[in-house]
Coordinates of N, CA and C in Angstrom, one line a residue:
X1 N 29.6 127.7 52.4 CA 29.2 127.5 53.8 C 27.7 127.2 53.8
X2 N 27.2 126.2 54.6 CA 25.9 125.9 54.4 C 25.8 125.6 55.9
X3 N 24.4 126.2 56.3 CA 23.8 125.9 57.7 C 22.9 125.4 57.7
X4 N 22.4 124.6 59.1 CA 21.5 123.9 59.3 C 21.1 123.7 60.4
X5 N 19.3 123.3 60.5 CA 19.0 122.8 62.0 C 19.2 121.1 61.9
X6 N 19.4 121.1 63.2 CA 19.2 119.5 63.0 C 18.3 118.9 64.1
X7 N 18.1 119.7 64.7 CA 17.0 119.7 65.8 C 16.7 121.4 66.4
X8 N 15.7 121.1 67.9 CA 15.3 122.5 68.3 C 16.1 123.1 68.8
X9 N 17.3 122.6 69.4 CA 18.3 122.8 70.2 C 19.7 123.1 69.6
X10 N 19.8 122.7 68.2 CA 21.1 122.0 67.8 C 21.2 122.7 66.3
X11 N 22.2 123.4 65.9 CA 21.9 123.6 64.2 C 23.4 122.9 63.7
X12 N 23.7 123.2 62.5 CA 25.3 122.9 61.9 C 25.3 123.7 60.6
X13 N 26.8 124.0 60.9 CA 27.2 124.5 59.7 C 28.7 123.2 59.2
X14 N 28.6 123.5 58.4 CA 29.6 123.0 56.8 C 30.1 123.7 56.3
X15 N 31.1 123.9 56.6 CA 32.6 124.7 55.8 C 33.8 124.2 55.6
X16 N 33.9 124.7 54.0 CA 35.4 123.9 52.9 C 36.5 124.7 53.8
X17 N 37.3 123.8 53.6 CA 39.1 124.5 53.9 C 39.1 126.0 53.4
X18 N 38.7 126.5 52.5 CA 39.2 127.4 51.5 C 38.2 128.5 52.0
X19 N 36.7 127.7 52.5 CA 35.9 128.9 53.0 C 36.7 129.3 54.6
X20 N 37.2 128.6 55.3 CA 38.0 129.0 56.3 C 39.3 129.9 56.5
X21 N 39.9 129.6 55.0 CA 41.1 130.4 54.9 C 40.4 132.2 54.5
X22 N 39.5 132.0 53.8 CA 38.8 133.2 53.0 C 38.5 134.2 54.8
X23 N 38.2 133.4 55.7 CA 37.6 133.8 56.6 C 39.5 134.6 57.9
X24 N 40.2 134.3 57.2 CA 41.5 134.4 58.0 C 42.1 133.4 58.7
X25 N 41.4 132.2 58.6 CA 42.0 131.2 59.9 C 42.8 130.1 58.9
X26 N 43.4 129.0 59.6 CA 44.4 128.1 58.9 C 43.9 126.9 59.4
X27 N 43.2 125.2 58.8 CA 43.4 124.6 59.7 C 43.8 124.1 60.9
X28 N 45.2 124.2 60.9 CA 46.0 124.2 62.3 C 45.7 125.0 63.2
X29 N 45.2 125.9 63.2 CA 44.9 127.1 64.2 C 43.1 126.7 64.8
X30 N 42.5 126.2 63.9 CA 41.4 125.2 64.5 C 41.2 124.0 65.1
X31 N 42.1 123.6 64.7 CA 42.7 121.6 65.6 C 43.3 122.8 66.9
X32 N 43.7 123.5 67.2 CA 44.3 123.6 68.4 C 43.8 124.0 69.7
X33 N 42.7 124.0 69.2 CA 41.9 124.4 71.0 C 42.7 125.8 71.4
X34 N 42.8 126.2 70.8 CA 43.8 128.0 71.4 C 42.5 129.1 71.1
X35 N 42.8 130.6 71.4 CA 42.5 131.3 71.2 C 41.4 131.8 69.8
X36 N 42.6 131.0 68.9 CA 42.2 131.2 68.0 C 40.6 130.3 67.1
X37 N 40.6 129.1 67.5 CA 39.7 128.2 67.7 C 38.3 129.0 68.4
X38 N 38.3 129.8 68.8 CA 37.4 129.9 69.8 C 36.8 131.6 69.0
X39 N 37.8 132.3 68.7 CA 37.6 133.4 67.7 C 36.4 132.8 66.6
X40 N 36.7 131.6 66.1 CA 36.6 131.1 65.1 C 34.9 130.9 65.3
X41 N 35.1 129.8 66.0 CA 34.0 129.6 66.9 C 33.0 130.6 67.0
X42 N 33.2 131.3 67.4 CA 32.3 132.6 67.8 C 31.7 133.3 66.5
X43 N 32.7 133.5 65.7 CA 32.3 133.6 64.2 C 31.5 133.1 63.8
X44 N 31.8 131.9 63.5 CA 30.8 130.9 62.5 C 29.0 131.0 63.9
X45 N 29.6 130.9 65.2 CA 27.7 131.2 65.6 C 27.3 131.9 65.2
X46 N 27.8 133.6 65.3 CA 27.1 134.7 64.9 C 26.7 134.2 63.2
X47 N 27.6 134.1 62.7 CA 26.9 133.4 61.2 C 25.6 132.8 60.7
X48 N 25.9 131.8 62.0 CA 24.6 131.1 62.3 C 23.6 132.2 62.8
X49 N 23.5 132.5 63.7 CA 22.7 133.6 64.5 C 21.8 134.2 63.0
X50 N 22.6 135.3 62.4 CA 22.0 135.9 61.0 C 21.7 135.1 60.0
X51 N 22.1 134.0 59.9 CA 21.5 133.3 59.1 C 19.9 132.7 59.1
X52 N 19.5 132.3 60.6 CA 18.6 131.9 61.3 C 17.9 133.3 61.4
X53 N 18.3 134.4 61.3 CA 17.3 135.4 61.8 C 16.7 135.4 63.5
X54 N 17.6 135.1 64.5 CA 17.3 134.6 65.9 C 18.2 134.6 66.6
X55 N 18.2 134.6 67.9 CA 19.2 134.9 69.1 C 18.8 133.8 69.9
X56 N 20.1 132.9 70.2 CA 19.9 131.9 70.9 C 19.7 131.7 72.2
X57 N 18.9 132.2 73.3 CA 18.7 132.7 74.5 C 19.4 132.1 75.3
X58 N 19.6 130.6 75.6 CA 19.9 129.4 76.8 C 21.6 129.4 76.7
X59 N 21.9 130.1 75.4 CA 23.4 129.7 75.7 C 24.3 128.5 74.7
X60 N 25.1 128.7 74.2 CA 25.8 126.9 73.9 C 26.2 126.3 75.3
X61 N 25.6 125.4 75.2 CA 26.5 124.1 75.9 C 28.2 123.2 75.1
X62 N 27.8 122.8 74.0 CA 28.6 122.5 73.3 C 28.8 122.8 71.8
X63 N 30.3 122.8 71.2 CA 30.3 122.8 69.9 C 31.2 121.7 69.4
X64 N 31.1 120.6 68.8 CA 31.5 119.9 68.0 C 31.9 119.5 66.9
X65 N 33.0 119.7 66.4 CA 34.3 119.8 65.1 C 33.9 118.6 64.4
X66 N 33.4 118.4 63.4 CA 33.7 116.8 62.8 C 34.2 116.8 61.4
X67 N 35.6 116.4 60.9 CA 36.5 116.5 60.2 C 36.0 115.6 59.2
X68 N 35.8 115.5 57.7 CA 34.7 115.0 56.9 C 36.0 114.6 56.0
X69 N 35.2 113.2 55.4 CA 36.1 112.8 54.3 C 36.1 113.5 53.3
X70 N 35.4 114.0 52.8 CA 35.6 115.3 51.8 C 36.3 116.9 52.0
X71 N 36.8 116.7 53.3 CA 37.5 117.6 53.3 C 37.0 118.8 53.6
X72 N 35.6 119.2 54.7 CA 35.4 119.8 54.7 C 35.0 119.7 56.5
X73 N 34.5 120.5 57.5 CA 34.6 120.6 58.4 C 32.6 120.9 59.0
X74 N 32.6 119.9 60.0 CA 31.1 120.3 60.4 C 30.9 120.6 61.6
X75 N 30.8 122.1 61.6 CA 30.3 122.3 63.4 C 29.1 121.9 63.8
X76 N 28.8 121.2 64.8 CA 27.4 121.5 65.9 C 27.2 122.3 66.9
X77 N 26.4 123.2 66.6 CA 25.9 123.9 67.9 C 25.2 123.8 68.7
X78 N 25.1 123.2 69.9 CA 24.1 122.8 71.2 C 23.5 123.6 72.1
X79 N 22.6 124.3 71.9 CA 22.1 125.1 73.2 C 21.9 124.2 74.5
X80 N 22.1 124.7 75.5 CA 21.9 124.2 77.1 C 20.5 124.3 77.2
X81 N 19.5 123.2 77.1 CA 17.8 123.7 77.7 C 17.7 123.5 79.1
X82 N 16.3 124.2 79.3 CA 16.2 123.9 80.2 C 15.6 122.6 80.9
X83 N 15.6 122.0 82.3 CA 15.1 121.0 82.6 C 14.1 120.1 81.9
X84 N 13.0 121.0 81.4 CA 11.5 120.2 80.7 C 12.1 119.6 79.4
X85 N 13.0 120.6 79.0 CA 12.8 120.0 77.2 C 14.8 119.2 77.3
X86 N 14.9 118.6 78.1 CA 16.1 118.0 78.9 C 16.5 116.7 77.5
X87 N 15.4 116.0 77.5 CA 15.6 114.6 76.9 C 15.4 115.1 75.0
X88 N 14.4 116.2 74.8 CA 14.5 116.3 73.5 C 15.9 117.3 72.8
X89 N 16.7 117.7 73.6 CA 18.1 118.2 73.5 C 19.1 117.2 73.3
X90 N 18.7 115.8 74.3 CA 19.9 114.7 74.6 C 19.4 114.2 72.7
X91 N 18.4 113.8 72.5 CA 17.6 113.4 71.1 C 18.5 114.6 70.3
X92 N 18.6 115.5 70.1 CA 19.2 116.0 69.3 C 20.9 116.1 69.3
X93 N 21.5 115.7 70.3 CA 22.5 115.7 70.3 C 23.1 114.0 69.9
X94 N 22.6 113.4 70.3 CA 22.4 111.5 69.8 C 22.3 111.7 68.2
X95 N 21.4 112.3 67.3 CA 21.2 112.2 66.2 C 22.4 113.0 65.2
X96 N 22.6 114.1 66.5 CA 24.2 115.0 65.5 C 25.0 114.1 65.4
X97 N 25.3 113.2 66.6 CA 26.6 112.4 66.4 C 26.8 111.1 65.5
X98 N 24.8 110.6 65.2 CA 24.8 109.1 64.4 C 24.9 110.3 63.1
X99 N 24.9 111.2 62.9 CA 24.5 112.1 61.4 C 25.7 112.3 61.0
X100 N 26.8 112.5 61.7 CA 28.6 113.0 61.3 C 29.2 111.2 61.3
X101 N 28.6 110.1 61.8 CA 29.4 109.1 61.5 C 28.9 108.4 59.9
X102 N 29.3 108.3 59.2 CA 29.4 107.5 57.8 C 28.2 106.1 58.4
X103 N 27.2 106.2 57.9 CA 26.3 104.7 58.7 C 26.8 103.6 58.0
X104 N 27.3 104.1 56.6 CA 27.6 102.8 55.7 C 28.6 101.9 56.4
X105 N 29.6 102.7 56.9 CA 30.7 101.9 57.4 C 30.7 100.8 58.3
X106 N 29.6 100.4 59.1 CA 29.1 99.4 60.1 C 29.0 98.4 59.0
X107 N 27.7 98.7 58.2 CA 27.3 97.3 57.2 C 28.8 96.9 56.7
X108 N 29.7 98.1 56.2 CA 30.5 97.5 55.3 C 31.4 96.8 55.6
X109 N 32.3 97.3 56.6 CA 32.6 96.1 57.8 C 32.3 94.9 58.2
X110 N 30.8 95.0 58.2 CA 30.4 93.4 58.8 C 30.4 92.4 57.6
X111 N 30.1 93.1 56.2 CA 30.0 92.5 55.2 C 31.7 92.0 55.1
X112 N 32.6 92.4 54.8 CA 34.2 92.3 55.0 C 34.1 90.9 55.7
X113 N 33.9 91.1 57.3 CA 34.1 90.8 57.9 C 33.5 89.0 57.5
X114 N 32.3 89.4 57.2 CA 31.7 87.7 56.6 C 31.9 87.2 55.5
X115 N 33.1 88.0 54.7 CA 33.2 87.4 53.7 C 35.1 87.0 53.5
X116 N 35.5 87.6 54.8 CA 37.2 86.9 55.3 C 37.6 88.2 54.5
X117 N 37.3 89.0 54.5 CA 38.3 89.9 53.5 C 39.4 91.1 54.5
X118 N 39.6 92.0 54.3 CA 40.3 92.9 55.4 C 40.0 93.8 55.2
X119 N 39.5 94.1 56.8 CA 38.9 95.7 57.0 C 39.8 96.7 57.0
X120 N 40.7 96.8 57.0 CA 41.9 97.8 57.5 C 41.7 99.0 55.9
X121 N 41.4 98.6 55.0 CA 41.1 99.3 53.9 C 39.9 100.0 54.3
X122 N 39.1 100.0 54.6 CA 37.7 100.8 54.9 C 37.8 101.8 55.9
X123 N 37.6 102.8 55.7 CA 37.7 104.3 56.3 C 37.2 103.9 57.6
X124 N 37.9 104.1 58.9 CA 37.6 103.6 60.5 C 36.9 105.0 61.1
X125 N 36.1 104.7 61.6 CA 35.6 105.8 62.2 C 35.5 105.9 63.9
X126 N 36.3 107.5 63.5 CA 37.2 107.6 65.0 C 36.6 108.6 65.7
X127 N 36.5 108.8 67.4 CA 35.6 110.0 67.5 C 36.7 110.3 69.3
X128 N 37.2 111.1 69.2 CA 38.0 111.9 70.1 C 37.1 112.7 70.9
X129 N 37.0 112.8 72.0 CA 36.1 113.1 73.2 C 37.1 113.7 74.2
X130 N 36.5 115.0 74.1 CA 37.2 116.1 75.2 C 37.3 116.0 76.7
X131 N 37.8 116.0 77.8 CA 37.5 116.2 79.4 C 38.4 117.2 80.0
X132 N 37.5 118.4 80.8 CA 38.7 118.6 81.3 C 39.0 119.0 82.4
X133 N 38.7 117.4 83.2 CA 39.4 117.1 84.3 C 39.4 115.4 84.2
X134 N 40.8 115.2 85.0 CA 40.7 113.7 84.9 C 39.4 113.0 86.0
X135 N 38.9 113.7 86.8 CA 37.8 112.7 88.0 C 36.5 113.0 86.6
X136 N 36.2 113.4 86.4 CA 35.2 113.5 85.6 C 35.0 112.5 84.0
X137 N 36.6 112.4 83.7 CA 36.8 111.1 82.6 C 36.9 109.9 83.2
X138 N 37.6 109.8 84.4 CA 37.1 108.2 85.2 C 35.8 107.9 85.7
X139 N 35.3 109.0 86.1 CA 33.5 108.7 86.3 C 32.6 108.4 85.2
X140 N 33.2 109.0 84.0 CA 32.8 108.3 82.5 C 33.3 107.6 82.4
X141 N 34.1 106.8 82.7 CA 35.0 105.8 82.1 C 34.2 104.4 83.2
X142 N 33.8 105.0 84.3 CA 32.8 103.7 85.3 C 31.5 103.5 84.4
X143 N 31.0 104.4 83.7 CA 29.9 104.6 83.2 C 29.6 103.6 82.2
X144 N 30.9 103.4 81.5 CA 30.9 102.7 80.1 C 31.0 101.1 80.4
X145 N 29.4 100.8 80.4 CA 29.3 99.3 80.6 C 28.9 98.3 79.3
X146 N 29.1 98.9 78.1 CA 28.9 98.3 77.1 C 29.8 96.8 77.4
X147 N 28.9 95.2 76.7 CA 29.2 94.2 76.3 C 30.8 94.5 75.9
X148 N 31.3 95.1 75.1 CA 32.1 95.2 73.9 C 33.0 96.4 74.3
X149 N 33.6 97.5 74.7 CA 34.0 98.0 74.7 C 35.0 98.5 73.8
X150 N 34.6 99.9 72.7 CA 35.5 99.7 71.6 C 36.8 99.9 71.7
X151 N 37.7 100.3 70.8 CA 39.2 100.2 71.0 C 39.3 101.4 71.7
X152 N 40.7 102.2 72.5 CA 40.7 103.7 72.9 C 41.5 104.0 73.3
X153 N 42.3 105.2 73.5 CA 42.9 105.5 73.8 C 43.6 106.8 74.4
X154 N 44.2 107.3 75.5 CA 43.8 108.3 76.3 C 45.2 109.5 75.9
X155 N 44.6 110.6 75.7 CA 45.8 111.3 75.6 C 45.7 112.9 76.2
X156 N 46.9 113.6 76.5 CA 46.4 115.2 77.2 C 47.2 115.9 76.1
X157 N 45.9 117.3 76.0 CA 46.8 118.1 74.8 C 46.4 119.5 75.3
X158 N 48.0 120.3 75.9 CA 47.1 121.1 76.4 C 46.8 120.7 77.6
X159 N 45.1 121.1 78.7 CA 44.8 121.0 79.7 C 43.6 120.3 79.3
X160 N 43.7 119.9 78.5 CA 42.2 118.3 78.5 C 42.8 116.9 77.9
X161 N 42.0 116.4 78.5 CA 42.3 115.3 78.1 C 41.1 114.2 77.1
X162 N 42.0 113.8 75.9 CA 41.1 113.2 75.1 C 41.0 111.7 75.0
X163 N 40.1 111.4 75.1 CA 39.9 109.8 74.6 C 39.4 109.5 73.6
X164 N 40.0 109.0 72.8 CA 39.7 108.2 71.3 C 39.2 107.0 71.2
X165 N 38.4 106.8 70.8 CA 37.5 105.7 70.5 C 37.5 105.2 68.9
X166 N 37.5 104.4 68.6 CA 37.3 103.5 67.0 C 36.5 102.9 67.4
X167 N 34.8 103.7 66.8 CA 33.7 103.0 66.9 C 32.9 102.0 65.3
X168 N 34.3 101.7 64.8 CA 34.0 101.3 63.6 C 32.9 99.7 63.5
X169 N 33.4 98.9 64.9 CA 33.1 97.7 64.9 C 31.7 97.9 65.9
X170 N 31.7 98.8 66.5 CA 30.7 99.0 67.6 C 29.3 99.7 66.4
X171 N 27.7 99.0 67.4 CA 26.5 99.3 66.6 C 25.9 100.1 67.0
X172 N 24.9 101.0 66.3 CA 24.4 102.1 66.3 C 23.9 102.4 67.8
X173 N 23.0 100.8 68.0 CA 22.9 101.1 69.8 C 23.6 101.8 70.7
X174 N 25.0 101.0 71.1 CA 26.3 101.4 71.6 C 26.9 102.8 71.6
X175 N 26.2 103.3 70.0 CA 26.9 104.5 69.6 C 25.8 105.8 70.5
X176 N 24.4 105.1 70.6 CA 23.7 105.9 70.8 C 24.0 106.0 72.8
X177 N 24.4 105.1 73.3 CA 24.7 105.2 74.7 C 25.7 106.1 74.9
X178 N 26.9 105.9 74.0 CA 27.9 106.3 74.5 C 28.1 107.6 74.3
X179 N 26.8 108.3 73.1 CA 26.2 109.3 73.2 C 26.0 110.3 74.5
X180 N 24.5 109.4 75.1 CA 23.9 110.7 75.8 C 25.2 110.2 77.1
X181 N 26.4 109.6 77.2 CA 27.2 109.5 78.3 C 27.9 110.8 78.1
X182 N 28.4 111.1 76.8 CA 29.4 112.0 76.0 C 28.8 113.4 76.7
X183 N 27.4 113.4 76.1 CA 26.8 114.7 76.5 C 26.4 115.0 78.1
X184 N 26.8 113.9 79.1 CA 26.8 114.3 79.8 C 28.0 114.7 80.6
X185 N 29.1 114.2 80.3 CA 30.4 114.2 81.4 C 31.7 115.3 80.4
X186 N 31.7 114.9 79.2 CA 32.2 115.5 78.4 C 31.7 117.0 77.7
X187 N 32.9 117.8 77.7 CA 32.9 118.8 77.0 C 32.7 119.2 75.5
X188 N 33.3 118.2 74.6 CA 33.3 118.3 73.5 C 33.2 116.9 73.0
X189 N 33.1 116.6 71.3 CA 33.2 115.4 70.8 C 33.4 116.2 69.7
X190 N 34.7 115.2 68.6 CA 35.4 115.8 67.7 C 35.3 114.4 66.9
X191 N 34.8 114.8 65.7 CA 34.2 112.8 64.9 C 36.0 113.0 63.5
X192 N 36.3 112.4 63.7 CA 37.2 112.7 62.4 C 38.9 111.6 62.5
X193 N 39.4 111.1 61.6 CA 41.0 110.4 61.7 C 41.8 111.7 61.5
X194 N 41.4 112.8 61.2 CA 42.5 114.0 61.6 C 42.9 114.4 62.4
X195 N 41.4 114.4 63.3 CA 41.8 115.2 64.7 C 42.1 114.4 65.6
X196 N 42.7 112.7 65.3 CA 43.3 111.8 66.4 C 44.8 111.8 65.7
X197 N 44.7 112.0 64.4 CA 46.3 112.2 64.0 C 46.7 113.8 64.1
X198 N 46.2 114.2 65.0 CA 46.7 115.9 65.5 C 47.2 115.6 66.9
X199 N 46.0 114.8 67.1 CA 46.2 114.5 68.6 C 47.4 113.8 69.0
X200 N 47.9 112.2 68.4 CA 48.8 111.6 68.4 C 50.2 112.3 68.1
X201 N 50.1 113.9 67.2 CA 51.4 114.2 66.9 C 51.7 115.0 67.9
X202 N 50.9 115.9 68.5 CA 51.0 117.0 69.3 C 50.9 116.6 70.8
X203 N 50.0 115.5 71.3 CA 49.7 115.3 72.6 C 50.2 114.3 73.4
X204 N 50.7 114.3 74.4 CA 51.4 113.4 75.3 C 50.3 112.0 75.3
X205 N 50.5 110.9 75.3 CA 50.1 109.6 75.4 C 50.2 109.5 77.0
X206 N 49.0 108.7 77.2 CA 48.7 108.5 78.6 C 48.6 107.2 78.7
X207 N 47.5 106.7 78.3 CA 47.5 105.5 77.7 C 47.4 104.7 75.9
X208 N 48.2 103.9 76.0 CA 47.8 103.9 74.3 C 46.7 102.7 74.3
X209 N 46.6 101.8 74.8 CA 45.4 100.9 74.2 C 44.6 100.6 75.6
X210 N 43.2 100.1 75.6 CA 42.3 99.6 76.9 C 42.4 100.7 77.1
X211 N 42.2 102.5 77.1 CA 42.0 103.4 77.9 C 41.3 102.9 79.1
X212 N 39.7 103.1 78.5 CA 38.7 102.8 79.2 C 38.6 102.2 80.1
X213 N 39.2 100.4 80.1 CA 39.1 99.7 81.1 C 40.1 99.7 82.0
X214 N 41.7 100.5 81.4 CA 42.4 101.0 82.6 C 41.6 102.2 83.5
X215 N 40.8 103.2 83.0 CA 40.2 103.7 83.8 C 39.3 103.3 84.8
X216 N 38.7 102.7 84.4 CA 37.5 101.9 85.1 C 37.7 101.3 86.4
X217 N 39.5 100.9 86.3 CA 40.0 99.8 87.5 C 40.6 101.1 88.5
X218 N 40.5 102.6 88.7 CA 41.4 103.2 89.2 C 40.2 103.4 90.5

């Protein structure tokens, strides 16, 4: 288990499957947004907390799951600041999210892509985004005025509802907007092809493709 800051606001820890089982919990019982997730959760802060030597005054705002190709799991923890230090919180929350996506995977893509080969082999990078209410995911979904709009798709699991995104084709700019959007309307962000294939097994489909721009027209 290894911790870290990644800004003033924001730390992360990194934990193997095996350090989670050691700890009582089971995968499955973490993808589930239950009870048990949130036990979990609570744990690994206090972790954080003694590890850091410090008490985090303002609170979490958010925590964020990002399911790693190696198999191992990365929380972010977000304290809520206050008003003044507003924008250097949104900066740390933009940097957790370009830090959990693979950067190589853009180049490697475009490289594919100009040399006729096929991208469908290259690890897609998917990021599942929590709401939970629907007037609050269509006011995000007005929000999202990118040129390009990546692929998405809308599902409820449970009492939230998630939209999945494949920001494999979409550039770091893009990624960085759809960022401080995430941190504002959204609850959570979950970076990983696990946690959309949890989602797709377990969660009712709402929409499967165009999420976004079916939202946008409601």
């Amino acid at each position: 288990m290894k911790f870290s800051r990644i800004g003033k606001h924001t730390i992360r820890c990194v934990i193997s499957e095996q350090e989670i089982i050691d700890l009582g919990y089971t995968l499955e019982e973490i993808m589930s947004n239950g009870e048990r997730t949130q036990e979990f959760m609570n744990e690994i802060f206090d972790l954080a907390e003694q590890r850091f030597e410090t008490k985090f005054e303002l609170g979490i705002k958010t925590v964020r799951a990002d399911f790693m190709s190696d198999h191992t799991l990365s929380l972010t923890f977000s304290e809520h600041p206050g008003s003044d230090e507003m924008m250097e919180h949104l900066k740390d929350i933009v940097n957790g999210l370009m830090n959990s996506i693979p950067q190589q995977k853009w180049a490697e893509i475009s490289e594919a892509k100009k040399a006729g080969e096929d991208t469908e082999e290259i690890v897609r990078v998917i990021v599942t985004v929590v709401f939970p209410e629907l007037d609050v995911l269509i006011r995000f979904a007005k929000q999202v005025t990118l040129g390009q709009v990546p692929p998405s798709a809308l599902y409820k699991y449970k009492d939230d509802y998630m939209l999945i995104f494949d920001l494999s084709d979409v550039s770091e700019g893009d990624v960085k907007v759809l960022s401080a959007l995430t941190d504002e309307y959204a609850s959570d962000i979950q970076v990983g092809a696990e946690r959309r294939a949890f989602i797709e097994e377990h969660g009712k489909v709402l929409l499967r493709e165009r999420a976004v721009e079916s939202l946008r027209e409601l």
